[in-house]
Amino acid sequence: MKAEARLLIFLGVFIGIMGIVYGIWSKEWGGTAMLIGTGILGVFPGLYYRWWSKRIGYRPEDRDATMEEGAGRIDTFPGSSIWPFTLGMGCWFLVLSLVFGTWFAVVGIPVVMFALAGGTAESRRGGDPAGH
Amino acid sequence: MVDTLERTTAHEDDHGHGHEEHHGPGGLLNWLTTTDHKVIGMNYTVTSVVMLLIGGAFAMLIRAQLTVPDGAVVSLSKYNELFTMHGSVMIYLFAGPFAFGGLANYMVPIQIGAPDMAFPRLNAFSYWLYLTGSITMLLGFLTASGAANFGWVGYAPLSNAVNSPGAGADLWIGALILTGFSAIFTGVNLVATIFYLRAPGMTMFRMPIFTWNMLVTGILILLAFPVLTAGLVMLYADRHFGTHIYDANGGGSPVLWQHIFWFWGHPEVYILALPFFGMVTEIIPVFSRKPLFGYKGMVFATISIAALSTGVWAHHMFTTGVVLLPFFSFMTYLISIPTGMKFFNWIGSMWGGQVRYTAAMLFAIGFLLTFLIGGITGILLASPPLDFFTHDTYFVVAHFHSVVMALVLGAMAGIYYWYPKMTGRFLNERLGKLQFWMLFIGSMVFIMPGYVLGLQGMPRRMAVYIIDPTWQNLNIVSSIGGFMIGLSTLMFAVNVISTIKAPKTAGPNPWDAHTLEWFTTSPPPHHNFYSLPNIKSERPTWDYFHPDAPALIHDDHDPSHVPGGAKADAK
Amino acid sequence: MIPSVNDPANSSDSGIVRSRTSNSSRKGLKWLALVVAPILLSGCQLPGFGITPGVTTSSHKVYKLWQGFMVTGLIVGGFTFVLIIFAAVRYRKRNDEIPRQTQYNTLVEVLYTVIPTLIVAALFYFTIVVENPEVALASNPQATVKVVAFQWGWRFSYPGNPSVNVVGQTTQNPELVLPVNETTRVILTSLDVVHGFYIKDFNFSQYALPGVTNRFDFHVTKAGEFQTQCTQICGLYHSLMYFKVKTIPAAQYHQCLTSATSGDSFVACANGTSSLKATVRPSATQGVPVHHG
Ligand code: HEM
Ligand SMILES: [Cu+2]
Ligand SMILES: [Cu+2]
């Protein structure tokens, strides 16, 4: 995690400094705000990973390790799910309602709610390795 | 349905056994419900190549219109729609999604030894947003007032409700919001996958260079796309809710849109380019049978490109008269250094090697040459006094097509390289080489007249132009090049279609390649691996098959002294 | 606009710089100076690489900058091009042996970092040298013209004589009249959307932005007529938003401006005719009748 954290912090700090230099020199606040905001967007997750890397130390993927050291359960992955598609259609209708009027939202909003509920329920079930 | 994954190790005896096939729903339902990164990657690849064909078809119409000064293939207003949709389809719906949604989605998890993306359902969701976004954008042509017609950059106030009324513009905005979120989710997924799902021993500095490029691309997406989405929401608000954010008459600022757009737009240029850099950087060493020359330097160059790319946006705004010229010129020169360095990594990788001229390698070399032209002319444009008289002329059109045609060549390199992995079948090499020459020469013939035309003063986005024999001749030549590119695309289509029924003869590692995707079967099984080799360098597959030929960190040292060399784990 | 002494593009005396570089002991810099400096200094003998020196003092300097950049670009690009082709051909597959697996070479890597850095540093330096006077505003311009762009035409007005207003749309080219050998201040804005005010023979362009007033100076050196048009997409008739620039001797300019009673009479006077010959052009569907040059 250490290298990952460093990468993000470097990017964030660099962009932030650039933002400060740019702001002082140009006095153009739109660009300055975007640069500093972007810098923060890099530093924050970077600091989070730094904190995390201190807690967990070196994972097998952070050092010279053999496959055996990482043996065992990796994670649980959903095999298939209808909810992403449903949610996608809902969002599409929401966007179309921006163009063609509210009745698209009448369809879109329930579909989105339905998909979010379904997807969440699926994740809860997915906790136990029931697949194969 | 849930799969829990256990990791197994490579032993020569059990290589290729031991994992039963995945049984999920088949057919249409499979397509709708899949969360497998390989299927999603394929969907992305196919959809984005279709977008390339659609955008290419628009380009053919544009080039047909321009063969005569007062072309009547389309009307003035349709022409504006055509170049807007050509640019938009190519940038938003082809180049980006092809790279980070298609090949990266497919290859990155396999390259780092992961069974899938970190958030498979989010991954599927981002594909659906991309598909619906694409449809939304193209729907513009079916509306009464036509598609968006203000250029792919949508400058305010031309894009406001007064100057561009009608549904086409709103569909364009809606499409960009959908595909924008799609890109953000893909970015999240790429970064999380690379941070959390690497196989043991796959340290950051052992990641394949394509994966590195995709990591940096993912981060750039996360930094840049939120800005565009926010800008689009404000544009929509200006159009429909009576705000005046970009409206000079209402106290707003049209230039603000340009700042926001390019604050996203320049990183976007690298979001588009880095994946293709990654592809050719993967391909050139493999077909030279050498490690990537200067791997670490390349990684640092990529990171510094990301850092600098957020600070150069206003080089697209030199002629606005309201930006800090020296700052943006200086930053642009800075970013050209790491970009330029990459050429020497590529050359160094071929140097002293055994270069095999496969179709993929030819496309990669074509990428280098075409991108070189785009890079050099980019250096010219980074100088404000030179940008002043080339801005918004065909010189700029030629400059960025040198870059994007290089990306198309890179995309083809990637397809010819990874097609056997994705399908188990080879594309026809001879047809591929023919396609390469057609595409490469076509690109040159198409691009070069543009430079001359631009310097002679032909502005871009012209449906009709002045009667001047030189201008017309140059335009005719350019159109011929364009049609050659079109022809090359047909060859590609024929090539793909003719393999659909072919036997799967590729085998796991047909190119004697370096990275983990070539360690598994072609196509890979569900969740990618039956077993994995130990990872001691950024070339685990090569190290496994060539334990006596590790990379030489210090050229003059004896290989056996190389720390971390594959010698150590030779079995 | 004022030519400055430290402007290398403006100086034909290459001896100064040559002696400076020969004193330099740093190898990289010397190499760089050897490539870049003579190119920038002997600009006149070089081809134009697609552009002309133009007819303003700035456009001449921009021309030389362009030549310097083009030569540098061709050398760097040519060098890289040759290396790519050489590597691909020289090291083509000969047999099935595994080649030496060289991955790093510190010297080479340092070189290809440092040399490009020096090159772009030089390019940036010459950029600034040309750019600063180009965008600088003179303290006392002898003439001033207000340019207002709109969909789809131009209005040129002259604060020196409020009754002179030249307006033209797609069907009729408006004419912008500028004095020769005087500094003219251009005040540029737009009524509606963004337009591009571009004059090829001045090697220059600037956006006409709504809500923003841009100012810049021209110092024209030659009388003539220059056809040009809008470069930034501005809607339906963007392709037809032409205008013409006419540069005339300063004395005539001022005489015409004072005596004019309207835009038409001013343009007619500048053209040396008593009444304006309107260049009426049919719509696009009937062809685009403007001839180049
Ligand atoms: C198939 C080969 C291609 C041809 C013949 C072609 C042709 C053209 C032409 C002639 C224009 C200028 C239109 C005008 O300004 O009036 C144009 C604009 C553009 N092209 Fe292409 N193009 C091709 C491929 C691509 C690709 C692969 C991309 C991106 C990945 C791309 C992106 C763009 C963009 C962004 C614009 C600017 C649109 C605008 O002005 O708003 N093109 N193309
Ligand atoms: Cu840019
Ligand atoms: Cu225009």
Short mmCIF file of N, CA and C in Angstrom, two decimals, chain C residues 7 23 62 77 90 121 165 171 178 185 213 220-221 234 237 243 254:
data_model
loop_
_atom_site.label_atom_id
_atom_site.label_comp_id
_atom_site.label_asym_id
_atom_site.label_seq_id
_atom_site.Cartn_x
_atom_site.Cartn_y
_atom_site.Cartn_z
N ASP C 7 16.37 40.78 -29.02
CA ASP C 7 15.53 39.93 -29.85
C ASP C 7 16.38 39.28 -30.93
N ASN C 23 32.55 30.47 -26.20
CA ASN C 23 33.08 30.60 -24.85
C ASN C 23 32.49 29.55 -23.91
N VAL C 62 7.48 36.48 -35.98
CA VAL C 62 6.83 35.18 -35.84
C VAL C 62 7.30 34.25 -36.94
N GLY C 77 12.77 15.55 -35.12
CA GLY C 77 11.85 14.55 -35.67
C GLY C 77 12.58 13.62 -36.63
N ARG C 90 17.47 -2.72 -38.80
CA ARG C 90 18.75 -3.32 -38.44
C ARG C 90 18.57 -4.53 -37.52
N ALA C 121 13.87 23.98 -23.40
CA ALA C 121 14.20 25.22 -22.69
C ALA C 121 14.52 26.31 -23.70
N ASN C 165 -18.69 53.78 -39.79
CA ASN C 165 -19.08 52.46 -39.31
C ASN C 165 -19.16 51.53 -40.50
N THR C 171 -23.30 38.11 -47.00
CA THR C 171 -23.53 38.39 -48.41
C THR C 171 -22.65 39.52 -48.91
N LEU C 178 -6.54 49.75 -42.56
CA LEU C 178 -5.49 50.01 -41.57
C LEU C 178 -4.39 50.84 -42.22
N ARG C 185 -4.19 50.30 -32.79
CA ARG C 185 -4.76 49.53 -31.68
C ARG C 185 -6.06 48.91 -32.15
N THR C 213 -13.34 42.30 -23.77
CA THR C 213 -12.76 43.18 -24.78
C THR C 213 -11.27 42.90 -24.86
N VAL C 220 1.58 47.68 -39.35
CA VAL C 220 1.62 47.16 -40.71
C VAL C 220 2.78 47.79 -41.46
N THR C 221 3.46 46.98 -42.29
CA THR C 221 4.63 47.52 -43.00
C THR C 221 4.40 47.64 -44.49
N CYS C 234 -19.20 29.43 -35.21
CA CYS C 234 -20.10 30.42 -34.62
C CYS C 234 -21.53 30.20 -35.09
N TYR C 237 -23.73 30.02 -40.48
CA TYR C 237 -23.00 30.60 -41.61
C TYR C 237 -21.53 30.87 -41.30
N PHE C 243 -14.05 38.60 -44.26
CA PHE C 243 -13.83 40.04 -44.35
C PHE C 243 -12.51 40.28 -45.07
N HIS C 254 -5.46 58.80 -42.82
CA HIS C 254 -5.96 59.86 -41.95
C HIS C 254 -6.81 60.87 -42.74
#
